[in-house]
PDB file of N, CA and C in Angstrom:
ATOM      1  N   THR A 112     -57.988 -10.991 -70.812  1.00 91.00           N
ATOM      2  CA  THR A 112     -56.990 -11.052 -71.855  1.00 91.00           C
ATOM      3  C   THR A 112     -57.651 -11.467 -73.168  1.00 91.00           C
ATOM      4  N   ILE A 113     -56.993 -11.121 -74.251  1.00 93.00           N
ATOM      5  CA  ILE A 113     -57.435 -11.557 -75.568  1.00 93.00           C
ATOM      6  C   ILE A 113     -56.286 -12.335 -76.174  1.00 93.00           C
ATOM      7  N   GLY A 114     -56.579 -13.558 -76.558  1.00 92.00           N
ATOM      8  CA  GLY A 114     -55.552 -14.412 -77.134  1.00 92.00           C
ATOM      9  C   GLY A 114     -56.024 -15.013 -78.435  1.00 92.00           C
ATOM     10  N   ASN A 115     -55.059 -15.523 -79.189  1.00 90.00           N
ATOM     11  CA  ASN A 115     -55.357 -16.167 -80.453  1.00 90.00           C
ATOM     12  C   ASN A 115     -55.414 -17.670 -80.213  1.00 90.00           C
ATOM     13  N   THR A 116     -56.597 -18.255 -80.408  1.00 86.00           N
ATOM     14  CA  THR A 116     -56.795 -19.688 -80.240  1.00 86.00           C
ATOM     15  C   THR A 116     -57.327 -20.251 -81.550  1.00 86.00           C
ATOM     16  N   GLN A 117     -56.548 -21.072 -82.199  1.00 87.00           N
ATOM     17  CA  GLN A 117     -56.917 -21.677 -83.475  1.00 87.00           C
ATOM     18  C   GLN A 117     -57.379 -20.612 -84.482  1.00 87.00           C
ATOM     19  N   ARG A 118     -56.587 -19.545 -84.573  1.00 87.00           N
ATOM     20  CA  ARG A 118     -56.818 -18.446 -85.519  1.00 87.00           C
ATOM     21  C   ARG A 118     -58.075 -17.632 -85.232  1.00 87.00           C
ATOM     22  N   LYS A 119     -58.567 -17.680 -84.001  1.00 91.00           N
ATOM     23  CA  LYS A 119     -59.706 -16.879 -83.563  1.00 91.00           C
ATOM     24  C   LYS A 119     -59.284 -16.083 -82.338  1.00 91.00           C
ATOM     25  N   CYS A 120     -59.733 -14.839 -82.247  1.00 93.00           N
ATOM     26  CA  CYS A 120     -59.426 -14.020 -81.079  1.00 93.00           C
ATOM     27  C   CYS A 120     -60.457 -14.315 -79.998  1.00 93.00           C
ATOM     28  N   VAL A 121     -59.961 -14.779 -78.855  1.00 94.00           N
ATOM     29  CA  VAL A 121     -60.828 -15.190 -77.756  1.00 94.00           C
ATOM     30  C   VAL A 121     -60.594 -14.279 -76.555  1.00 94.00           C
ATOM     31  N   LEU A 122     -61.680 -13.707 -76.046  1.00 96.00           N
ATOM     32  CA  LEU A 122     -61.645 -12.873 -74.850  1.00 96.00           C
ATOM     33  C   LEU A 122     -61.840 -13.766 -73.637  1.00 96.00           C
ATOM     34  N   ARG A 123     -60.921 -13.646 -72.676  1.00 95.00           N
ATOM     35  CA  ARG A 123     -61.023 -14.403 -71.429  1.00 95.00           C
ATOM     36  C   ARG A 123     -60.903 -13.425 -70.264  1.00 95.00           C
ATOM     37  N   SER A 124     -61.734 -13.623 -69.289  1.00 94.00           N
ATOM     38  CA  SER A 124     -61.703 -12.773 -68.107  1.00 94.00           C
ATOM     39  C   SER A 124     -62.074 -13.630 -66.905  1.00 94.00           C
ATOM     40  N   SER A 125     -61.486 -13.332 -65.761  1.00 92.00           N
ATOM     41  CA  SER A 125     -61.782 -14.130 -64.570  1.00 92.00           C
ATOM     42  C   SER A 125     -61.791 -13.236 -63.339  1.00 92.00           C
ATOM     43  N   GLY A 126     -62.265 -13.823 -62.259  1.00 92.00           N
ATOM     44  CA  GLY A 126     -62.291 -13.103 -60.995  1.00 92.00           C
ATOM     45  C   GLY A 126     -63.181 -11.875 -61.048  1.00 92.00           C
ATOM     46  N   ALA A 127     -62.797 -10.868 -60.291  1.00 92.00           N
ATOM     47  CA  ALA A 127     -63.594  -9.640 -60.220  1.00 92.00           C
ATOM     48  C   ALA A 127     -63.653  -8.923 -61.565  1.00 92.00           C
ATOM     49  N   ALA A 128     -62.603  -9.059 -62.373  1.00 94.00           N
ATOM     50  CA  ALA A 128     -62.589  -8.389 -63.682  1.00 94.00           C
ATOM     51  C   ALA A 128     -63.708  -8.893 -64.582  1.00 94.00           C
ATOM     52  N   ALA A 129     -64.066 -10.175 -64.472  1.00 94.00           N
ATOM     53  CA  ALA A 129     -65.115 -10.748 -65.316  1.00 94.00           C
ATOM     54  C   ALA A 129     -66.460 -10.071 -65.070  1.00 94.00           C
ATOM     55  N   GLU A 130     -66.674  -9.595 -63.865  1.00 94.00           N
ATOM     56  CA  GLU A 130     -67.927  -8.917 -63.538  1.00 94.00           C
ATOM     57  C   GLU A 130     -68.052  -7.568 -64.245  1.00 94.00           C
ATOM     58  N   PHE A 131     -66.935  -7.013 -64.671  1.00 95.00           N
ATOM     59  CA  PHE A 131     -66.929  -5.696 -65.301  1.00 95.00           C
ATOM     60  C   PHE A 131     -66.412  -5.771 -66.741  1.00 95.00           C
ATOM     61  N   THR A 132     -66.725  -6.880 -67.409  1.00 96.00           N
ATOM     62  CA  THR A 132     -66.355  -7.069 -68.804  1.00 96.00           C
ATOM     63  C   THR A 132     -67.635  -7.319 -69.591  1.00 96.00           C
ATOM     64  N   PHE A 133     -67.774  -6.631 -70.736  1.00 96.00           N
ATOM     65  CA  PHE A 133     -68.990  -6.709 -71.538  1.00 96.00           C
ATOM     66  C   PHE A 133     -68.634  -6.867 -73.015  1.00 96.00           C
ATOM     67  N   VAL A 134     -69.454  -7.614 -73.745  1.00 97.00           N
ATOM     68  CA  VAL A 134     -69.313  -7.736 -75.194  1.00 97.00           C
ATOM     69  C   VAL A 134     -70.661  -7.365 -75.799  1.00 97.00           C
ATOM     70  N   ASN A 135     -70.671  -6.335 -76.630  1.00 96.00           N
ATOM     71  CA  ASN A 135     -71.897  -5.838 -77.257  1.00 96.00           C
ATOM     72  C   ASN A 135     -72.979  -5.532 -76.216  1.00 96.00           C
ATOM     73  N   GLY A 136     -72.547  -4.998 -75.085  1.00 95.00           N
ATOM     74  CA  GLY A 136     -73.477  -4.604 -74.029  1.00 95.00           C
ATOM     75  C   GLY A 136     -73.895  -5.725 -73.102  1.00 95.00           C
ATOM     76  N   GLU A 137     -73.532  -6.959 -73.417  1.00 96.00           N
ATOM     77  CA  GLU A 137     -73.902  -8.111 -72.596  1.00 96.00           C
ATOM     78  C   GLU A 137     -72.772  -8.430 -71.617  1.00 96.00           C
ATOM     79  N   PRO A 138     -73.125  -8.721 -70.366  1.00 96.00           N
ATOM     80  CA  PRO A 138     -72.079  -9.094 -69.404  1.00 96.00           C
ATOM     81  C   PRO A 138     -71.357 -10.371 -69.840  1.00 96.00           C
ATOM     82  N   TYR A 139     -70.057 -10.357 -69.708  1.00 96.00           N
ATOM     83  CA  TYR A 139     -69.214 -11.496 -70.081  1.00 96.00           C
ATOM     84  C   TYR A 139     -69.681 -12.784 -69.411  1.00 96.00           C
ATOM     85  N   LEU A 140     -69.968 -12.727 -68.109  1.00 95.00           N
ATOM     86  CA  LEU A 140     -70.377 -13.925 -67.382  1.00 95.00           C
ATOM     87  C   LEU A 140     -71.707 -14.469 -67.893  1.00 95.00           C
ATOM     88  N   ALA A 141     -72.603 -13.591 -68.314  1.00 95.00           N
ATOM     89  CA  ALA A 141     -73.889 -14.028 -68.874  1.00 95.00           C
ATOM     90  C   ALA A 141     -73.674 -14.732 -70.211  1.00 95.00           C
ATOM     91  N   ILE A 142     -72.752 -14.234 -71.011  1.00 95.00           N
ATOM     92  CA  ILE A 142     -72.449 -14.867 -72.299  1.00 95.00           C
ATOM     93  C   ILE A 142     -71.879 -16.264 -72.070  1.00 95.00           C
ATOM     94  N   LEU A 143     -70.954 -16.398 -71.121  1.00 93.00           N
ATOM     95  CA  LEU A 143     -70.396 -17.718 -70.813  1.00 93.00           C
ATOM     96  C   LEU A 143     -71.485 -18.670 -70.335  1.00 93.00           C
ATOM     97  N   SER A 144     -72.392 -18.182 -69.510  1.00 92.00           N
ATOM     98  CA  SER A 144     -73.492 -19.009 -69.013  1.00 92.00           C
ATOM     99  C   SER A 144     -74.382 -19.470 -70.165  1.00 92.00           C
ATOM    100  N   GLN A 145     -74.687 -18.571 -71.092  1.00 91.00           N
ATOM    101  CA  GLN A 145     -75.498 -18.939 -72.258  1.00 91.00           C
ATOM    102  C   GLN A 145     -74.790 -19.988 -73.103  1.00 91.00           C
ATOM    103  N   GLN A 146     -73.486 -19.841 -73.261  1.00 87.00           N
ATOM    104  CA  GLN A 146     -72.708 -20.816 -74.031  1.00 87.00           C
ATOM    105  C   GLN A 146     -72.779 -22.192 -73.382  1.00 87.00           C
ATOM    106  N   GLN A 147     -72.678 -22.240 -72.058  1.00 84.00           N
ATOM    107  CA  GLN A 147     -72.745 -23.520 -71.356  1.00 84.00           C
ATOM    108  C   GLN A 147     -74.119 -24.151 -71.504  1.00 84.00           C
ATOM    109  N   GLN A 148     -75.177 -23.336 -71.462  1.00 87.00           N
ATOM    110  CA  GLN A 148     -76.531 -23.864 -71.645  1.00 87.00           C
ATOM    111  C   GLN A 148     -76.717 -24.413 -73.046  1.00 87.00           C
ATOM    112  N   LYS A 149     -76.182 -23.722 -74.057  1.00 84.00           N
ATOM    113  CA  LYS A 149     -76.279 -24.202 -75.434  1.00 84.00           C
ATOM    114  C   LYS A 149     -75.535 -25.512 -75.596  1.00 84.00           C
ATOM    115  N   LYS A 150     -74.378 -25.604 -74.951  1.00 80.00           N
ATOM    116  CA  LYS A 150     -73.586 -26.824 -75.054  1.00 80.00           C
ATOM    117  C   LYS A 150     -74.331 -28.000 -74.437  1.00 80.00           C
ATOM    118  N   ARG A 151     -74.959 -27.785 -73.273  1.00 81.00           N
ATOM    119  CA  ARG A 151     -75.719 -28.863 -72.621  1.00 81.00           C
ATOM    120  C   ARG A 151     -76.942 -29.245 -73.444  1.00 81.00           C
ATOM    121  N   ALA A 152     -77.555 -28.282 -74.125  1.00 84.00           N
ATOM    122  CA  ALA A 152     -78.759 -28.542 -74.914  1.00 84.00           C
ATOM    123  C   ALA A 152     -78.447 -29.203 -76.257  1.00 84.00           C
ATOM    124  N   SER A 153     -77.208 -29.099 -76.704  1.00 75.00           N
ATOM    125  CA  SER A 153     -76.812 -29.674 -77.987  1.00 75.00           C
ATOM    126  C   SER A 153     -76.801 -31.197 -77.893  1.00 75.00           C
ATOM    127  N   PRO A 154     -77.378 -31.886 -78.898  1.00 71.00           N
ATOM    128  CA  PRO A 154     -77.385 -33.349 -78.874  1.00 71.00           C
ATOM    129  C   PRO A 154     -75.985 -33.958 -78.814  1.00 71.00           C
ATOM    130  N   SER A 155     -74.997 -33.262 -79.392  1.00 64.00           N
ATOM    131  CA  SER A 155     -73.633 -33.786 -79.397  1.00 64.00           C
ATOM    132  C   SER A 155     -72.805 -33.248 -78.239  1.00 64.00           C
ATOM    133  N   GLY A 156     -73.449 -32.492 -77.348  1.00 55.00           N
ATOM    134  CA  GLY A 156     -72.719 -31.929 -76.218  1.00 55.00           C
ATOM    135  C   GLY A 156     -71.779 -30.810 -76.616  1.00 55.00           C
ATOM    136  N   GLY A 157     -72.027 -30.222 -77.803  1.00 51.00           N
ATOM    137  CA  GLY A 157     -71.202 -29.113 -78.256  1.00 51.00           C
ATOM    138  C   GLY A 157     -69.915 -29.541 -78.903  1.00 51.00           C
ATOM    139  N   THR A 158     -69.764 -30.832 -79.222  1.00 50.00           N
ATOM    140  CA  THR A 158     -68.508 -31.299 -79.800  1.00 50.00           C
ATOM    141  C   THR A 158     -68.570 -31.465 -81.301  1.00 50.00           C
ATOM    142  N   ASP A 159     -69.698 -31.225 -81.924  1.00 49.00           N
ATOM    143  CA  ASP A 159     -69.832 -31.373 -83.374  1.00 49.00           C
ATOM    144  C   ASP A 159     -69.200 -30.165 -84.050  1.00 49.00           C
ATOM    145  N   ASP A 160     -68.158 -30.399 -84.840  1.00 48.00           N
ATOM    146  CA  ASP A 160     -67.451 -29.301 -85.497  1.00 48.00           C
ATOM    147  C   ASP A 160     -67.994 -28.995 -86.883  1.00 48.00           C
ATOM    148  N   THR A 161     -69.121 -29.581 -87.264  1.00 45.00           N
ATOM    149  CA  THR A 161     -69.645 -29.354 -88.612  1.00 45.00           C
ATOM    150  C   THR A 161     -70.184 -27.949 -88.783  1.00 45.00           C
ATOM    151  N   ASP A 162     -70.665 -27.344 -87.728  1.00 46.00           N
ATOM    152  CA  ASP A 162     -71.185 -25.980 -87.810  1.00 46.00           C
ATOM    153  C   ASP A 162     -70.171 -25.053 -87.154  1.00 46.00           C
ATOM    154  N   ASP A 163     -69.324 -24.414 -87.973  1.00 45.00           N
ATOM    155  CA  ASP A 163     -68.229 -23.585 -87.463  1.00 45.00           C
ATOM    156  C   ASP A 163     -68.738 -22.431 -86.613  1.00 45.00           C
ATOM    157  N   ALA A 164     -69.840 -21.786 -87.031  1.00 47.00           N
ATOM    158  CA  ALA A 164     -70.361 -20.643 -86.278  1.00 47.00           C
ATOM    159  C   ALA A 164     -70.792 -21.077 -84.883  1.00 47.00           C
ATOM    160  N   GLN A 165     -71.455 -22.222 -84.780  1.00 44.00           N
ATOM    161  CA  GLN A 165     -71.870 -22.707 -83.468  1.00 44.00           C
ATOM    162  C   GLN A 165     -70.657 -23.075 -82.634  1.00 44.00           C
ATOM    163  N   ALA A 166     -69.655 -23.667 -83.253  1.00 43.00           N
ATOM    164  CA  ALA A 166     -68.448 -24.051 -82.528  1.00 43.00           C
ATOM    165  C   ALA A 166     -67.771 -22.816 -81.940  1.00 43.00           C
ATOM    166  N   LEU A 167     -67.788 -21.710 -82.669  1.00 43.00           N
ATOM    167  CA  LEU A 167     -67.186 -20.484 -82.153  1.00 43.00           C
ATOM    168  C   LEU A 167     -67.935 -19.995 -80.927  1.00 43.00           C
ATOM    169  N   GLU A 168     -69.257 -20.023 -80.974  1.00 48.00           N
ATOM    170  CA  GLU A 168     -70.065 -19.544 -79.860  1.00 48.00           C
ATOM    171  C   GLU A 168     -69.840 -20.381 -78.609  1.00 48.00           C
ATOM    172  N   LEU A 169     -69.480 -21.641 -78.768  1.00 53.00           N
ATOM    173  CA  LEU A 169     -69.392 -22.549 -77.640  1.00 53.00           C
ATOM    174  C   LEU A 169     -67.978 -22.737 -77.118  1.00 53.00           C
ATOM    175  N   ASP A 170     -67.093 -21.815 -77.373  1.00 64.00           N
ATOM    176  CA  ASP A 170     -65.727 -21.919 -76.847  1.00 64.00           C
ATOM    177  C   ASP A 170     -65.798 -21.947 -75.327  1.00 64.00           C
ATOM    178  N   PRO A 171     -65.338 -23.028 -74.698  1.00 68.00           N
ATOM    179  CA  PRO A 171     -65.474 -23.155 -73.246  1.00 68.00           C
ATOM    180  C   PRO A 171     -64.542 -22.234 -72.469  1.00 68.00           C
ATOM    181  N   LEU A 172     -63.542 -21.694 -73.110  1.00 78.00           N
ATOM    182  CA  LEU A 172     -62.542 -20.903 -72.406  1.00 78.00           C
ATOM    183  C   LEU A 172     -62.818 -19.412 -72.415  1.00 78.00           C
ATOM    184  N   GLY A 173     -63.734 -18.968 -73.246  1.00 93.00           N
ATOM    185  CA  GLY A 173     -63.995 -17.548 -73.323  1.00 93.00           C
ATOM    186  C   GLY A 173     -64.975 -17.237 -74.437  1.00 93.00           C
ATOM    187  N   VAL A 174     -64.981 -15.989 -74.843  1.00 94.00           N
ATOM    188  CA  VAL A 174     -65.889 -15.513 -75.877  1.00 94.00           C
ATOM    189  C   VAL A 174     -65.076 -15.211 -77.131  1.00 94.00           C
ATOM    190  N   VAL A 175     -65.431 -15.869 -78.229  1.00 93.00           N
ATOM    191  CA  VAL A 175     -64.757 -15.615 -79.499  1.00 93.00           C
ATOM    192  C   VAL A 175     -65.274 -14.283 -80.040  1.00 93.00           C
ATOM    193  N   LEU A 176     -64.353 -13.367 -80.297  1.00 95.00           N
ATOM    194  CA  LEU A 176     -64.745 -12.050 -80.803  1.00 95.00           C
ATOM    195  C   LEU A 176     -65.009 -12.110 -82.299  1.00 95.00           C
ATOM    196  N   GLN A 177     -66.052 -11.407 -82.702  1.00 95.00           N
ATOM    197  CA  GLN A 177     -66.446 -11.318 -84.106  1.00 95.00           C
ATOM    198  C   GLN A 177     -66.219  -9.884 -84.592  1.00 95.00           C
ATOM    199  N   HIS A 178     -66.054  -9.737 -85.885  1.00 96.00           N
ATOM    200  CA  HIS A 178     -65.886  -8.428 -86.508  1.00 96.00           C
ATOM    201  C   HIS A 178     -67.005  -7.492 -86.047  1.00 96.00           C
ATOM    202  N   GLN A 179     -66.655  -6.304 -85.624  1.00 96.00           N
ATOM    203  CA  GLN A 179     -67.539  -5.234 -85.156  1.00 96.00           C
ATOM    204  C   GLN A 179     -68.037  -5.422 -83.725  1.00 96.00           C
ATOM    205  N   ASP A 180     -67.514  -6.390 -82.987  1.00 97.00           N
ATOM    206  CA  ASP A 180     -67.904  -6.524 -81.578  1.00 97.00           C
ATOM    207  C   ASP A 180     -67.412  -5.318 -80.796  1.00 97.00           C
ATOM    208  N   ARG A 181     -68.246  -4.862 -79.866  1.00 96.00           N
ATOM    209  CA  ARG A 181     -67.857  -3.801 -78.952  1.00 96.00           C
ATOM    210  C   ARG A 181     -67.509  -4.448 -77.618  1.00 96.00           C
ATOM    211  N   VAL A 182     -66.310  -4.192 -77.126  1.00 97.00           N
ATOM    212  CA  VAL A 182     -65.832  -4.777 -75.876  1.00 97.00           C
ATOM    213  C   VAL A 182     -65.628  -3.646 -74.878  1.00 97.00           C
ATOM    214  N   ALA A 183     -66.202  -3.817 -73.687  1.00 96.00           N
ATOM    215  CA  ALA A 183     -66.095  -2.787 -72.652  1.00 96.00           C
ATOM    216  C   ALA A 183     -65.516  -3.391 -71.386  1.00 96.00           C
ATOM    217  N   PHE A 184     -64.665  -2.621 -70.742  1.00 96.00           N
ATOM    218  CA  PHE A 184     -64.041  -3.027 -69.487  1.00 96.00           C
ATOM    219  C   PHE A 184     -64.297  -1.953 -68.445  1.00 96.00           C
ATOM    220  N   GLY A 185     -64.411  -2.367 -67.195  1.00 93.00           N
ATOM    221  CA  GLY A 185     -64.557  -1.422 -66.095  1.00 93.00           C
ATOM    222  C   GLY A 185     -66.006  -1.246 -65.690  1.00 93.00           C
ATOM    223  N   GLU A 186     -66.184  -0.675 -64.510  1.00 89.00           N
ATOM    224  CA  GLU A 186     -67.531  -0.449 -63.999  1.00 89.00           C
ATOM    225  C   GLU A 186     -68.311   0.453 -64.955  1.00 89.00           C
ATOM    226  N   GLY A 187     -69.446  -0.026 -65.397  1.00 84.00           N
ATOM    227  CA  GLY A 187     -70.252   0.735 -66.352  1.00 84.00           C
ATOM    228  C   GLY A 187     -69.654   0.768 -67.744  1.00 84.00           C
ATOM    229  N   GLY A 188     -68.676  -0.092 -68.007  1.00 85.00           N
ATOM    230  CA  GLY A 188     -68.055  -0.114 -69.334  1.00 85.00           C
ATOM    231  C   GLY A 188     -67.236   1.128 -69.606  1.00 85.00           C
ATOM    232  N   LEU A 189     -66.456   1.520 -68.627  1.00 89.00           N
ATOM    233  CA  LEU A 189     -65.669   2.746 -68.700  1.00 89.00           C
ATOM    234  C   LEU A 189     -64.780   2.818 -69.944  1.00 89.00           C
ATOM    235  N   CYS A 190     -64.138   1.705 -70.300  1.00 95.00           N
ATOM    236  CA  CYS A 190     -63.245   1.680 -71.461  1.00 95.00           C
ATOM    237  C   CYS A 190     -63.888   0.869 -72.576  1.00 95.00           C
ATOM    238  N   LEU A 191     -64.087   1.490 -73.726  1.00 95.00           N
ATOM    239  CA  LEU A 191     -64.737   0.839 -74.870  1.00 95.00           C
ATOM    240  C   LEU A 191     -63.736   0.588 -75.987  1.00 95.00           C
ATOM    241  N   TYR A 192     -63.847  -0.597 -76.593  1.00 96.00           N
ATOM    242  CA  TYR A 192     -62.990  -0.957 -77.714  1.00 96.00           C
ATOM    243  C   TYR A 192     -63.849  -1.569 -78.812  1.00 96.00           C
ATOM    244  N   LEU A 193     -63.402  -1.401 -80.035  1.00 96.00           N
ATOM    245  CA  LEU A 193     -64.057  -1.996 -81.190  1.00 96.00           C
ATOM    246  C   LEU A 193     -63.135  -3.075 -81.737  1.00 96.00           C
ATOM    247  N   PHE A 194     -63.648  -4.296 -81.875  1.00 96.00           N
ATOM    248  CA  PHE A 194     -62.856  -5.376 -82.442  1.00 96.00           C
ATOM    249  C   PHE A 194     -63.072  -5.387 -83.951  1.00 96.00           C
ATOM    250  N   VAL A 195     -61.984  -5.301 -84.694  1.00 96.00           N
ATOM    251  CA  VAL A 195     -62.052  -5.264 -86.149  1.00 96.00           C
ATOM    252  C   VAL A 195     -61.201  -6.384 -86.733  1.00 96.00           C
ATOM    253  N   ASP A 196     -61.815  -7.177 -87.588  1.00 94.00           N
ATOM    254  CA  ASP A 196     -61.078  -8.182 -88.354  1.00 94.00           C
ATOM    255  C   ASP A 196     -60.585  -7.463 -89.607  1.00 94.00           C
ATOM    256  N   PRO A 197     -59.270  -7.253 -89.746  1.00 93.00           N
ATOM    257  CA  PRO A 197     -58.769  -6.469 -90.879  1.00 93.00           C
ATOM    258  C   PRO A 197     -59.072  -7.092 -92.244  1.00 93.00           C
ATOM    259  N   GLN A 198     -59.416  -8.368 -92.275  1.00 93.00           N
ATOM    260  CA  GLN A 198     -59.803  -8.988 -93.539  1.00 93.00           C
ATOM    261  C   GLN A 198     -61.235  -8.643 -93.917  1.00 93.00           C
ATOM    262  N   LYS A 199     -61.996  -8.084 -92.955  1.00 95.00           N
ATOM    263  CA  LYS A 199     -63.403  -7.767 -93.212  1.00 95.00           C
ATOM    264  C   LYS A 199     -63.688  -6.272 -93.255  1.00 95.00           C
ATOM    265  N   GLY A 200     -62.750  -5.448 -92.849  1.00 94.00           N
ATOM    266  CA  GLY A 200     -62.996  -4.018 -92.877  1.00 94.00           C
ATOM    267  C   GLY A 200     -61.969  -3.238 -92.096  1.00 94.00           C
ATOM    268  N   GLN A 201     -62.138  -1.916 -92.127  1.00 95.00           N
ATOM    269  CA  GLN A 201     -61.251  -1.006 -91.414  1.00 95.00           C
ATOM    270  C   GLN A 201     -62.079  -0.168 -90.445  1.00 95.00           C
ATOM    271  N   ALA A 202     -61.550   0.034 -89.253  1.00 94.00           N
ATOM    272  CA  ALA A 202     -62.279   0.775 -88.227  1.00 94.00           C
ATOM    273  C   ALA A 202     -62.674   2.165 -88.704  1.00 94.00           C
ATOM    274  N   GLU A 203     -61.748   2.869 -89.332  1.00 94.00           N
ATOM    275  CA  GLU A 203     -62.031   4.233 -89.770  1.00 94.00           C
ATOM    276  C   GLU A 203     -63.217   4.289 -90.725  1.00 94.00           C
ATOM    277  N   LEU A 204     -63.258   3.353 -91.660  1.00 95.00           N
ATOM    278  CA  LEU A 204     -64.352   3.337 -92.625  1.00 95.00           C
ATOM    279  C   LEU A 204     -65.676   2.961 -91.966  1.00 95.00           C
ATOM    280  N   MET A 205     -65.626   2.042 -91.001  1.00 94.00           N
ATOM    281  CA  MET A 205     -66.847   1.644 -90.300  1.00 94.00           C
ATOM    282  C   MET A 205     -67.401   2.799 -89.468  1.00 94.00           C
ATOM    283  N   ILE A 206     -66.522   3.559 -88.862  1.00 94.00           N
ATOM    284  CA  ILE A 206     -66.956   4.698 -88.050  1.00 94.00           C
ATOM    285  C   ILE A 206     -67.484   5.811 -88.940  1.00 94.00           C
ATOM    286  N   MET A 207     -66.735   6.151 -89.983  1.00 95.00           N
ATOM    287  CA  MET A 207     -67.174   7.218 -90.888  1.00 95.00           C
ATOM    288  C   MET A 207     -68.469   6.844 -91.609  1.00 95.00           C
ATOM    289  N   GLY A 208     -68.653   5.562 -91.907  1.00 95.00           N
ATOM    290  CA  GLY A 208     -69.855   5.109 -92.599  1.00 95.00           C
ATOM    291  C   GLY A 208     -71.046   4.913 -91.677  1.00 95.00           C
ATOM    292  N   GLY A 209     -70.856   5.101 -90.371  1.00 94.00           N
ATOM    293  CA  GLY A 209     -71.957   4.989 -89.425  1.00 94.00           C
ATOM    294  C   GLY A 209     -72.320   3.560 -89.049  1.00 94.00           C
ATOM    295  N   GLN A 210     -71.491   2.592 -89.429  1.00 94.00           N
ATOM    296  CA  GLN A 210     -71.770   1.203 -89.063  1.00 94.00           C
ATOM    297  C   GLN A 210     -71.640   0.991 -87.560  1.00 94.00           C
ATOM    298  N   VAL A 211     -70.739   1.726 -86.937  1.00 94.00           N
ATOM    299  CA  VAL A 211     -70.542   1.667 -85.492  1.00 94.00           C
ATOM    300  C   VAL A 211     -70.370   3.088 -84.972  1.00 94.00           C
ATOM    301  N   SER A 212     -70.746   3.295 -83.705  1.00 93.00           N
ATOM    302  CA  SER A 212     -70.550   4.613 -83.108  1.00 93.00           C
ATOM    303  C   SER A 212     -70.386   4.472 -81.595  1.00 93.00           C
ATOM    304  N   TYR A 213     -69.733   5.442 -81.029  1.00 93.00           N
ATOM    305  CA  TYR A 213     -69.528   5.475 -79.582  1.00 93.00           C
ATOM    306  C   TYR A 213     -70.876   5.555 -78.866  1.00 93.00           C
ATOM    307  N   SER A 214     -71.771   6.396 -79.355  1.00 93.00           N
ATOM    308  CA  SER A 214     -73.056   6.583 -78.671  1.00 93.00           C
ATOM    309  C   SER A 214     -73.888   5.290 -78.680  1.00 93.00           C
ATOM    310  N   ARG A 215     -73.872   4.541 -79.775  1.00 93.00           N
ATOM    311  CA  ARG A 215     -74.612   3.280 -79.804  1.00 93.00           C
ATOM    312  C   ARG A 215     -73.982   2.251 -78.862  1.00 93.00           C
ATOM    313  N   ALA A 216     -72.662   2.233 -78.810  1.00 93.00           N
ATOM    314  CA  ALA A 216     -71.990   1.306 -77.894  1.00 93.00           C
ATOM    315  C   ALA A 216     -72.313   1.653 -76.443  1.00 93.00           C
ATOM    316  N   ARG A 217     -72.346   2.942 -76.118  1.00 93.00           N
ATOM    317  CA  ARG A 217     -72.701   3.367 -74.762  1.00 93.00           C
ATOM    318  C   ARG A 217     -74.155   2.996 -74.443  1.00 93.00           C
ATOM    319  N   SER A 218     -75.041   3.150 -75.424  1.00 93.00           N
ATOM    320  CA  SER A 218     -76.455   2.846 -75.174  1.00 93.00           C
ATOM    321  C   SER A 218     -76.666   1.348 -74.944  1.00 93.00           C
ATOM    322  N   GLU A 219     -75.856   0.494 -75.587  1.00 93.00           N
ATOM    323  CA  GLU A 219     -75.936  -0.949 -75.332  1.00 93.00           C
ATOM    324  C   GLU A 219     -75.662  -1.243 -73.864  1.00 93.00           C
ATOM    325  N   LEU A 220     -74.700  -0.543 -73.304  1.00 92.00           N
ATOM    326  CA  LEU A 220     -74.328  -0.772 -71.916  1.00 92.00           C
ATOM    327  C   LEU A 220     -75.408  -0.273 -70.961  1.00 92.00           C
ATOM    328  N   ALA A 221     -76.161   0.737 -71.367  1.00 86.00           N
ATOM    329  CA  ALA A 221     -77.197   1.317 -70.507  1.00 86.00           C
ATOM    330  C   ALA A 221     -78.425   0.411 -70.442  1.00 86.00           C
ATOM    331  N   ASP A 222     -78.603  -0.421 -71.460  1.00 72.00           N
ATOM    332  CA  ASP A 222     -79.812  -1.284 -71.503  1.00 72.00           C
ATOM    333  C   ASP A 222     -79.756  -2.383 -70.525  1.00 72.00           C
TER     334      ASP A 222
END
């Protein structure tokens, strides 16, 4: 699911679905694991809110989506979605301008 948490869109997945969820070609579970490692390595235990970007990365409940993130669901990333922050751009313009493409998103999943 994708929910709004403190004005940020957070992707959450659990169970078998989490195994087939990807963000920018990276497995969802691997991203959560990296977030937990960063939190443990942080001197403040990940509770310091002074660095907003780091705080977003360390959301314990899921992955905070950023403008232009590619989200894939299903075995092999069968369903692809582009996350767009409307305050930062429009999907049509990003696609027409070559900032994002289906083929690049598919190649991320193949790596």
